[in-house]
Short mmCIF file of C-alpha atoms and ligand atoms in Angstrom, two decimals:
data_model
loop_
_atom_site.label_atom_id
_atom_site.label_comp_id
_atom_site.label_asym_id
_atom_site.label_seq_id
_atom_site.Cartn_x
_atom_site.Cartn_y
_atom_site.Cartn_z
CA MET A 1 8.45 14.16 56.42
CA SER A 2 5.77 12.46 58.50
CA THR A 3 4.10 9.22 57.49
CA PRO A 4 0.72 9.35 55.68
CA ASN A 5 -1.33 8.25 58.70
CA GLU A 6 0.34 10.86 60.85
CA PRO A 7 -1.70 13.93 61.85
CA SER A 8 -0.62 17.34 60.53
CA PHE A 9 1.86 19.45 62.52
CA ARG A 10 -0.92 21.62 63.98
CA GLU A 11 -2.99 18.56 64.87
CA SER A 12 0.06 17.03 66.49
CA VAL A 13 0.56 20.13 68.68
CA ASP A 14 -3.16 20.05 69.56
CA ILE A 15 -2.98 16.36 70.52
CA MET A 16 -0.09 17.05 72.89
CA PHE A 17 -1.98 20.07 74.27
CA ASN A 18 -5.05 17.87 74.84
CA ARG A 19 -3.00 15.25 76.69
CA ALA A 20 -1.96 17.96 79.13
CA VAL A 21 -5.32 19.73 79.60
CA ALA A 22 -6.91 16.37 80.37
CA LEU A 23 -4.90 16.57 83.61
CA MET A 24 -6.00 20.13 84.38
CA ASP A 25 -9.10 21.59 85.85
CA LEU A 26 -9.83 24.53 83.55
CA PRO A 27 -13.16 26.37 83.52
CA PRO A 28 -15.44 25.12 80.71
CA GLY A 29 -14.55 26.57 77.34
CA LEU A 30 -11.23 28.07 78.39
CA GLU A 31 -9.37 25.04 77.12
CA GLU A 32 -10.67 25.58 73.59
CA LYS A 33 -10.10 29.35 73.77
CA ILE A 34 -6.44 28.74 74.58
CA ARG A 35 -5.92 25.97 72.02
CA VAL A 36 -7.26 27.64 68.89
CA CYS A 37 -5.36 30.13 66.76
CA ASN A 38 -6.94 33.60 67.01
CA ALA A 39 -6.27 34.68 63.44
CA THR A 40 -4.16 33.84 60.42
CA TYR A 41 -3.58 36.42 57.74
CA THR A 42 -2.65 35.21 54.26
CA VAL A 43 -1.14 37.63 51.81
CA ARG A 44 -0.32 37.22 48.14
CA PHE A 45 1.81 39.94 46.64
CA GLY A 46 3.71 40.53 43.45
CA VAL A 47 7.30 41.65 43.02
CA ARG A 48 8.82 42.56 39.65
CA LEU A 49 11.91 40.38 39.30
CA ARG A 50 13.97 39.46 36.24
CA GLY A 51 11.57 41.27 33.94
CA GLN A 52 8.33 39.73 35.17
CA ILE A 53 5.99 39.87 38.12
CA GLN A 54 6.37 36.96 40.52
CA THR A 55 3.63 36.27 43.05
CA PHE A 56 4.51 35.16 46.57
CA THR A 57 2.33 33.76 49.35
CA GLY A 58 3.01 34.67 52.97
CA TYR A 59 1.33 34.20 56.35
CA ARG A 60 1.30 35.76 59.78
CA SER A 61 -0.62 33.82 62.36
CA VAL A 62 -1.56 35.09 65.81
CA HIS A 63 -2.24 32.27 68.21
CA SER A 64 -2.94 34.03 71.50
CA GLU A 65 -3.18 37.69 72.52
CA HIS A 66 -3.43 37.10 76.26
CA MET A 67 -0.31 39.28 76.32
CA GLU A 68 0.77 41.82 73.75
CA PRO A 69 2.83 42.22 71.70
CA VAL A 70 2.66 38.76 70.24
CA LYS A 71 6.00 37.29 69.28
CA GLY A 72 7.48 34.76 66.90
CA GLY A 73 9.79 34.38 63.96
CA ILE A 74 9.30 34.66 60.21
CA ARG A 75 10.31 31.61 58.22
CA PHE A 76 11.41 31.61 54.57
CA ALA A 77 10.98 28.08 53.20
CA LEU A 78 9.22 26.35 50.34
CA GLY A 79 7.25 24.09 52.69
CA VAL A 80 5.60 27.00 54.55
CA ASN A 81 1.79 26.63 54.78
CA GLN A 82 -1.06 27.73 57.01
CA ASP A 83 -1.09 24.56 59.10
CA GLU A 84 2.61 24.94 59.83
CA VAL A 85 2.54 28.63 60.82
CA GLU A 86 -0.44 27.97 63.07
CA ALA A 87 1.36 25.10 64.82
CA LEU A 88 4.46 27.25 65.22
CA ALA A 89 2.41 30.21 66.52
CA ALA A 90 0.80 27.96 69.14
CA LEU A 91 4.22 26.72 70.24
CA MET A 92 5.32 30.36 70.61
CA THR A 93 2.45 31.00 73.05
CA TYR A 94 3.47 28.06 75.25
CA LYS A 95 7.18 28.84 74.90
CA CYS A 96 6.82 32.48 75.97
CA ALA A 97 4.61 31.51 78.90
CA LEU A 98 7.05 28.85 80.08
CA VAL A 99 10.10 31.16 80.09
CA GLU A 100 8.06 34.15 81.30
CA ALA A 101 8.68 36.35 78.27
CA PRO A 102 5.69 38.72 78.40
CA PHE A 103 4.34 37.95 74.95
CA GLY A 104 1.53 36.13 73.20
CA GLY A 105 2.38 33.70 70.40
CA SER A 106 2.65 34.40 66.70
CA LYS A 107 4.54 33.14 63.66
CA GLY A 108 5.03 34.11 60.05
CA GLY A 109 6.18 32.44 56.92
CA LEU A 110 6.85 33.07 53.26
CA CYS A 111 6.75 30.27 50.67
CA ILE A 112 10.09 30.81 49.01
CA ASP A 113 13.41 29.07 48.56
CA PRO A 114 15.74 31.92 49.57
CA ARG A 115 18.69 30.21 47.83
CA GLU A 116 17.07 30.91 44.46
CA TYR A 117 17.38 34.70 44.81
CA ASP A 118 20.28 37.11 45.06
CA ASP A 119 20.63 39.63 47.89
CA HIS A 120 18.95 42.47 46.06
CA GLU A 121 15.96 40.35 45.03
CA LEU A 122 15.58 39.02 48.57
CA GLU A 123 15.60 42.57 49.91
CA LEU A 124 12.81 43.57 47.52
CA ILE A 125 10.74 40.52 48.48
CA THR A 126 11.33 40.94 52.22
CA ARG A 127 10.50 44.65 52.18
CA ARG A 128 7.34 44.02 50.20
CA PHE A 129 6.20 41.25 52.58
CA ALA A 130 7.02 43.52 55.54
CA TYR A 131 5.05 46.38 53.95
CA GLU A 132 1.97 44.15 53.70
CA LEU A 133 2.27 43.13 57.36
CA ILE A 134 3.17 46.60 58.71
CA LYS A 135 0.20 48.32 57.13
CA ARG A 136 -2.10 45.90 58.97
CA ASP A 137 -0.24 46.29 62.29
CA MET A 138 1.00 42.72 62.02
CA ILE A 139 4.45 44.15 62.59
CA ASN A 140 4.41 46.76 65.35
CA PRO A 141 6.48 47.21 68.55
CA ALA A 142 3.34 47.16 70.72
CA GLN A 143 1.38 44.51 68.87
CA ASN A 144 3.40 42.02 66.89
CA VAL A 145 7.18 41.63 66.92
CA PRO A 146 8.74 39.14 64.47
CA ALA A 147 12.23 37.64 64.67
CA PRO A 148 14.42 35.30 62.62
CA ASP A 149 13.47 31.70 61.98
CA MET A 150 14.46 29.11 59.39
CA GLY A 151 15.77 30.83 56.23
CA THR A 152 15.96 34.30 57.78
CA GLY A 153 18.55 36.07 59.90
CA GLU A 154 19.74 39.46 61.02
CA ARG A 155 19.94 40.83 57.48
CA GLU A 156 16.20 40.28 56.86
CA MET A 157 15.39 41.71 60.29
CA ALA A 158 17.35 44.89 59.47
CA TRP A 159 15.33 45.29 56.24
CA ILE A 160 12.07 44.82 58.15
CA ALA A 161 13.06 47.37 60.84
CA ASP A 162 14.06 49.86 58.18
CA GLN A 163 10.81 49.33 56.27
CA TYR A 164 8.83 49.92 59.46
CA LYS A 165 10.74 53.14 60.14
CA ARG A 166 10.10 54.42 56.62
CA MET A 167 6.38 53.86 57.14
CA ASN A 168 6.29 55.18 60.75
CA THR A 169 8.78 58.00 60.75
CA THR A 170 7.73 59.46 64.11
CA ASP A 171 7.48 56.24 66.12
CA ILE A 172 10.26 56.65 68.68
CA ASN A 173 10.05 52.92 69.50
CA GLY A 174 10.11 51.84 65.87
CA VAL A 175 13.30 49.81 66.15
CA ALA A 176 11.52 47.50 68.65
CA CYS A 177 9.17 46.32 65.87
CA VAL A 178 11.39 43.30 65.19
CA THR A 179 14.16 41.46 67.08
CA GLY A 180 17.22 39.58 65.93
CA LYS A 181 18.61 42.68 64.24
CA PRO A 182 22.35 43.18 63.68
CA THR A 183 24.04 44.92 66.63
CA ASN A 184 24.73 48.01 64.52
CA ALA A 185 21.01 48.34 63.76
CA GLY A 186 19.52 48.08 67.25
CA GLY A 187 20.27 44.41 67.90
CA ILE A 188 21.68 42.93 71.09
CA GLN A 189 24.88 40.98 71.57
CA GLY A 190 24.38 37.25 71.89
CA ARG A 191 21.09 37.05 69.95
CA THR A 192 22.48 35.18 66.92
CA GLU A 193 23.73 32.25 69.00
CA ALA A 194 20.97 32.54 71.65
CA THR A 195 18.91 29.49 70.65
CA GLY A 196 22.01 27.25 70.48
CA ARG A 197 23.29 28.72 73.75
CA GLY A 198 19.87 28.03 75.28
CA VAL A 199 20.10 24.37 74.20
CA GLN A 200 23.47 24.16 75.97
CA TYR A 201 22.12 25.79 79.15
CA ALA A 202 19.06 23.51 79.04
CA LEU A 203 21.28 20.42 78.86
CA ARG A 204 23.51 21.69 81.65
CA GLU A 205 20.46 22.20 83.85
CA PHE A 206 19.09 18.78 82.92
CA PHE A 207 22.36 17.16 83.97
CA ARG A 208 22.12 18.95 87.35
CA ASP A 209 18.80 17.14 87.89
CA GLU A 210 19.90 13.74 89.23
CA ASP A 211 16.38 12.28 89.16
CA GLY A 212 15.92 13.39 85.56
CA VAL A 213 19.25 11.98 84.43
CA ALA A 214 18.50 8.70 86.25
CA LYS A 215 15.38 8.30 84.09
CA THR A 216 17.57 8.19 80.98
CA GLY A 217 19.72 5.44 82.45
CA MET A 218 22.77 7.70 82.06
CA SER A 219 24.87 9.17 84.84
CA GLY A 220 27.48 11.86 85.38
CA THR A 221 27.74 15.16 83.58
CA LEU A 222 27.76 16.27 79.96
CA ASP A 223 31.47 15.54 79.79
CA GLY A 224 32.18 12.68 77.38
CA LYS A 225 28.58 12.30 76.20
CA SER A 226 28.11 11.47 72.51
CA VAL A 227 25.84 13.71 70.49
CA VAL A 228 24.12 13.43 67.10
CA VAL A 229 22.83 16.69 65.66
CA GLN A 230 20.43 17.00 62.75
CA GLY A 231 20.79 20.30 60.91
CA LEU A 232 23.90 22.45 61.14
CA GLY A 233 22.01 25.73 60.67
CA ASN A 234 22.14 28.55 63.17
CA VAL A 235 20.66 26.54 66.06
CA GLY A 236 22.30 23.15 65.47
CA TYR A 237 25.70 24.66 64.71
CA HIS A 238 25.85 26.79 67.85
CA ALA A 239 24.52 24.02 70.10
CA ALA A 240 27.03 21.49 68.72
CA LYS A 241 29.88 23.99 68.85
CA PHE A 242 29.28 25.05 72.47
CA LEU A 243 28.65 21.49 73.70
CA SER A 244 31.84 20.18 72.10
CA GLU A 245 34.06 23.16 72.90
CA GLU A 246 32.85 23.94 76.41
CA ASP A 247 31.19 20.84 77.89
CA GLY A 248 33.34 17.98 76.64
CA CYS A 249 30.65 16.40 74.42
CA LYS A 250 31.66 14.38 71.37
CA VAL A 251 29.67 15.18 68.23
CA VAL A 252 29.61 11.71 66.64
CA GLY A 253 27.07 12.48 63.91
CA ILE A 254 25.96 15.50 61.86
CA ILE A 255 22.96 15.10 59.57
CA GLU A 256 22.32 17.51 56.71
CA ARG A 257 20.06 17.68 53.65
CA ASP A 258 22.47 15.65 51.49
CA GLY A 259 23.46 12.92 53.95
CA ALA A 260 25.37 12.68 57.18
CA LEU A 261 28.88 12.55 58.60
CA THR A 262 29.81 10.24 61.43
CA ASP A 263 32.92 9.75 63.51
CA PRO A 264 32.96 7.86 66.82
CA LYS A 265 35.97 9.95 67.91
CA GLY A 266 34.03 13.20 67.41
CA LEU A 267 33.68 15.53 64.42
CA ASP A 268 35.20 18.99 64.14
CA VAL A 269 32.00 21.09 64.10
CA GLU A 270 33.75 24.22 62.85
CA ALA A 271 35.38 22.37 59.94
CA VAL A 272 32.06 20.81 58.92
CA ARG A 273 30.29 24.16 59.12
CA ASN A 274 32.98 25.76 56.90
CA TRP A 275 32.66 22.92 54.39
CA ILE A 276 28.88 23.33 54.21
CA ALA A 277 29.26 27.10 53.75
CA GLY A 278 31.55 26.53 50.77
CA HIS A 279 29.87 23.48 49.19
CA GLY A 280 26.20 23.70 50.15
CA GLY A 281 26.17 20.33 51.94
CA VAL A 282 28.27 17.64 53.62
CA SER A 283 28.99 15.60 50.48
CA GLY A 284 32.71 15.36 49.83
CA CYS A 285 33.58 16.70 53.28
CA PRO A 286 36.87 15.12 54.44
CA GLU A 287 35.63 14.98 58.06
CA GLY A 288 34.41 11.55 59.28
CA THR A 289 32.56 9.01 57.12
CA HIS A 290 29.87 10.15 54.70
CA ILE A 291 26.53 8.30 54.98
CA GLU A 292 24.14 8.84 52.09
CA ASN A 293 20.96 8.06 53.99
CA GLY A 294 21.10 10.85 56.56
CA ALA A 295 17.84 9.87 58.27
CA ALA A 296 19.40 6.53 59.29
CA VAL A 297 21.90 8.43 61.45
CA LEU A 298 19.00 9.60 63.65
CA GLU A 299 18.85 5.95 64.69
CA MET A 300 22.54 5.73 65.56
CA GLU A 301 23.74 4.81 69.07
CA CYS A 302 24.46 8.02 70.97
CA ASP A 303 23.69 9.61 74.34
CA ILE A 304 21.96 12.77 73.16
CA LEU A 305 20.05 13.31 69.92
CA ILE A 306 19.54 16.94 68.89
CA PRO A 307 17.04 17.40 66.05
CA ALA A 308 17.69 21.01 65.03
CA ALA A 309 16.11 21.11 61.58
CA LEU A 310 12.51 20.47 60.56
CA GLU A 311 9.31 19.36 62.23
CA GLY A 312 8.08 15.78 62.02
CA VAL A 313 11.47 14.12 61.45
CA ILE A 314 10.95 11.64 64.28
CA ASN A 315 7.59 10.08 63.52
CA GLN A 316 5.75 6.77 63.74
CA SER A 317 7.88 5.29 60.97
CA ASN A 318 11.23 5.61 62.77
CA ALA A 319 10.51 6.31 66.47
CA ALA A 320 10.80 2.68 67.54
CA ARG A 321 14.34 2.50 66.11
CA ILE A 322 15.69 5.63 67.84
CA LYS A 323 18.38 4.53 70.31
CA ALA A 324 19.29 7.78 72.07
CA PRO A 325 18.05 7.77 75.69
CA LEU A 326 17.77 11.57 75.61
CA ILE A 327 16.36 13.81 72.86
CA ILE A 328 16.49 17.58 73.08
CA GLU A 329 14.20 19.31 70.60
CA ALA A 330 16.24 22.23 69.31
CA ALA A 331 13.84 22.50 66.34
CA ASN A 332 10.13 23.18 66.73
CA GLY A 333 8.02 20.03 66.58
CA PRO A 334 10.64 17.49 65.46
CA VAL A 335 8.82 14.65 67.28
CA THR A 336 5.23 13.96 66.23
CA ALA A 337 2.49 13.19 68.76
CA GLY A 338 2.52 9.51 67.68
CA ALA A 339 6.31 9.23 67.98
CA ASP A 340 6.16 10.89 71.38
CA LEU A 341 4.14 7.97 72.78
CA ILE A 342 6.39 5.33 71.20
CA LEU A 343 9.51 7.01 72.63
CA LYS A 344 7.96 7.41 76.07
CA GLU A 345 7.11 3.72 76.05
CA LYS A 346 10.78 2.95 75.34
CA GLY A 347 11.88 5.09 78.30
CA CYS A 348 13.42 7.82 76.16
CA VAL A 349 13.42 11.25 77.84
CA ILE A 350 12.50 14.21 75.62
CA ILE A 351 13.38 17.78 76.55
CA PRO A 352 10.54 19.49 74.69
CA ASP A 353 10.88 22.22 72.05
CA MET A 354 8.90 24.86 73.93
CA TYR A 355 11.60 24.78 76.59
CA ALA A 356 14.67 23.57 74.69
CA ASN A 357 14.68 26.24 71.98
CA ALA A 358 13.29 29.11 74.05
CA GLY A 359 16.72 30.77 74.23
CA GLY A 360 16.01 32.66 71.02
CA VAL A 361 12.84 34.34 72.16
CA THR A 362 14.34 34.96 75.60
CA VAL A 363 17.16 37.03 74.14
CA SER A 364 14.65 38.62 71.74
CA TYR A 365 12.83 39.78 74.85
CA PHE A 366 16.04 41.39 76.13
CA GLU A 367 16.53 43.07 72.75
CA TRP A 368 12.99 44.44 72.75
CA VAL A 369 13.45 45.81 76.29
CA LYS A 370 16.79 47.34 75.24
CA ASN A 371 15.12 49.01 72.25
CA LEU A 372 12.28 50.40 74.35
CA SER A 373 14.64 51.71 77.03
CA HIS A 374 16.93 53.23 74.36
CA ILE A 375 20.04 52.27 76.28
CA ARG A 376 22.47 49.38 76.11
CA PHE A 377 22.47 47.00 79.09
CA GLY A 378 25.34 47.72 81.47
CA ARG A 379 26.04 51.22 80.19
CA MET A 380 25.20 52.92 83.49
CA GLN A 381 26.55 50.33 85.94
CA ARG A 382 29.63 48.80 84.37
CA ARG A 383 32.35 51.26 85.43
CA GLN A 384 30.76 51.83 88.81
CA GLU A 385 30.80 48.08 89.41
CA GLU A 386 34.47 48.01 88.38
CA ALA A 387 35.29 50.89 90.74
CA ARG A 388 33.69 49.08 93.68
CA HIS A 389 35.56 45.88 92.86
CA GLN A 390 38.75 47.90 92.66
CA LEU A 391 38.12 49.11 96.22
CA VAL A 392 37.94 45.52 97.48
CA VAL A 393 41.06 44.51 95.56
CA ASP A 394 43.01 47.52 96.87
CA GLU A 395 41.96 46.75 100.42
CA LEU A 396 42.85 43.06 100.12
CA GLU A 397 46.22 44.00 98.65
CA ARG A 398 46.87 46.38 101.53
CA LEU A 399 46.09 43.57 104.02
CA SER A 400 48.08 40.93 102.15
CA HIS A 401 51.05 43.30 102.12
CA HIS A 402 51.42 42.55 105.84
CA LEU A 403 50.86 38.83 105.43
CA GLY A 404 53.50 38.09 102.80
CA ASP A 405 53.49 36.62 99.27
CA ALA A 406 51.45 33.52 100.08
CA TRP A 407 48.42 35.74 100.49
CA SER A 408 48.67 37.67 97.23
CA MET A 409 45.92 37.45 94.62
CA THR A 410 46.46 35.58 91.37
CA PRO A 411 46.53 37.96 88.36
CA ASP A 412 43.81 35.85 86.69
CA PHE A 413 41.45 36.32 89.65
CA LYS A 414 42.18 40.03 89.70
CA SER A 415 41.46 40.65 86.03
CA LYS A 416 38.30 38.50 86.08
CA TYR A 417 36.99 40.04 89.29
CA LEU A 418 37.71 43.59 88.23
CA ARG A 419 35.85 43.33 84.92
CA GLY A 420 32.34 44.82 85.12
CA ALA A 421 29.60 43.05 83.21
CA GLY A 422 28.98 44.31 79.66
CA GLU A 423 25.97 43.59 77.47
CA LEU A 424 27.07 40.09 76.42
CA GLU A 425 27.75 38.94 79.99
CA LEU A 426 24.37 40.28 81.09
CA VAL A 427 22.56 38.60 78.19
CA ARG A 428 24.20 35.27 79.04
CA SER A 429 23.41 35.64 82.71
CA GLY A 430 19.76 36.47 81.94
CA LEU A 431 19.50 33.56 79.54
CA ASP A 432 21.10 31.11 81.95
CA ASP A 433 18.81 32.22 84.76
CA THR A 434 15.76 31.90 82.49
CA MET A 435 16.69 28.40 81.33
CA ARG A 436 17.35 27.21 84.88
CA THR A 437 14.16 28.68 86.31
CA ALA A 438 11.97 27.35 83.50
CA TYR A 439 13.53 23.88 83.80
CA GLN A 440 12.85 23.80 87.51
CA SER A 441 9.21 24.81 87.11
CA MET A 442 8.76 22.07 84.50
CA ALA A 443 10.80 19.40 86.31
CA SER A 444 9.03 19.89 89.62
CA VAL A 445 5.73 18.98 87.92
CA TRP A 446 7.43 16.01 86.23
CA HIS A 447 8.88 14.65 89.45
CA GLU A 448 6.10 15.53 91.86
CA ARG A 449 2.87 14.74 90.02
CA GLY A 450 2.12 11.06 89.84
CA ASP A 451 -0.02 11.50 86.72
CA VAL A 452 2.71 13.27 84.70
CA ASP A 453 5.41 11.03 83.30
CA ASP A 454 7.13 13.22 80.74
CA LEU A 455 8.68 16.68 80.49
CA ARG A 456 6.49 17.77 77.59
CA THR A 457 3.25 17.28 79.48
CA ALA A 458 4.86 19.01 82.47
CA ALA A 459 5.88 21.95 80.26
CA TYR A 460 2.36 22.22 78.82
CA LEU A 461 0.86 22.14 82.32
CA VAL A 462 3.07 25.02 83.46
CA SER A 463 2.53 27.16 80.38
CA ILE A 464 -1.19 26.53 79.92
CA GLY A 465 -1.59 27.33 83.62
CA LYS A 466 0.11 30.69 83.07
CA VAL A 467 -1.95 31.54 79.97
CA ALA A 468 -5.13 30.57 81.85
CA ASP A 469 -4.09 32.84 84.74
CA SER A 470 -3.70 35.81 82.40
CA TYR A 471 -7.13 35.17 80.87
CA ARG A 472 -8.61 34.99 84.36
CA ALA A 473 -6.89 38.24 85.33
CA LYS A 474 -8.45 39.84 82.26
CA GLY A 475 -11.85 38.70 83.49
CA LEU A 476 -12.47 36.23 80.67
N1 LIG B 501 11.93 31.87 65.67
C1 LIG B 501 12.39 31.67 66.99
C2 LIG B 501 11.53 30.65 67.72
O1 LIG B 501 10.96 29.78 67.12
C3 LIG B 501 12.57 32.98 67.75
C4 LIG B 501 11.33 33.77 67.98
C5 LIG B 501 11.59 35.15 68.58
O2 LIG B 501 12.73 35.46 68.92
O3 LIG B 501 10.62 35.90 68.66
O4 LIG B 501 11.46 30.62 68.91
#
């Protein structure tokens, strides 16, 4: 997607890394140690399909093992290549450090168009790829824990977990070898929508930061803000849905592979998603106006632009024409290093990928902890919490009895207050807390350091600082 004179995705990540380390005082050599990818494993394997053997190429790249296990999704897409998985693995390192998920960075990919295969064929391919990675400990609850990414979801994760268990029958922690599993196979509630939910929490926290909002030239809250989203996959769909249903945003543009839909009054995200599920794209969708050249809609007037699809979509060829004053990178690497400078020059604020889409790995962390502790969150405390709340309610009711009707509790308050937190509430609370804390650590650098004028550099400074600290603690 990037222009010919644009660096590759991995180079682009390295350039942004270099811009940040130039402002740091790292011991000699440590900078390079952190930047480079530790190892990338390439595997080619055959699967007998439709009467013949088909050969597939897959990768698992480990960027940094300053903490183990290393963590990061597995992508199924035709464009997968070594450069891309290495860039994505590096971003995982910085992402985990920023949100304090105790992992190093990794990423995997398989060159395949999953839409070309039926369920059974995909299961054979996924299990075979998993087998190749498991036997080299590149999937392992203590060493390397994959998760969903583009083209994969909970179904693939369940196959991987099952494959691991078949090959490690006595590993009591086997189910923690992968996250993003279905809830009936060791998953955690709230993981599927976690990345989109994280984008929503990130935006809410951004709009609590008056100085940050002032830099965009906007004011107020999320309510009434117009949003353009590129990619209505798992991340883009959930972000757009939550922002429009819960925060009063208007989704004025949705960009997909086959064009875009626009409506200044706001599109019905659910209706568009259903149309895409049934028709494979937005063409013919009765919602809004169909625009053939989807990329042009990135340049539409709006308050918030959410690229939630591929890397490199905002590059040197279109950056100058982007009008949104605020971009939140729901995808990994949607803005190239060159475009980043052009946008900064224009005064556009970018909430960077390593923070914006960290909701997924954050809830993956909760899932991994749940798997290792072998107990669902809230199982021990929930009823006890309810019983203690009941005590307070009973006491207040006894007191209000003497004070008359004006002092009685509303039924809504009572039912809300009495309900103890279950797994989903705890996951949301943990995610919200993580997104707020990480934003504050990044924003304080942005606002307080005179030599840092963007959130991405601030995010890199925080995360590289944390990775450097762990290397120092290891005595390196
Ligand atoms: N693939 C997701 C990402 O890019 C999630 C990774 C994970 O949960 O480990 O962050």
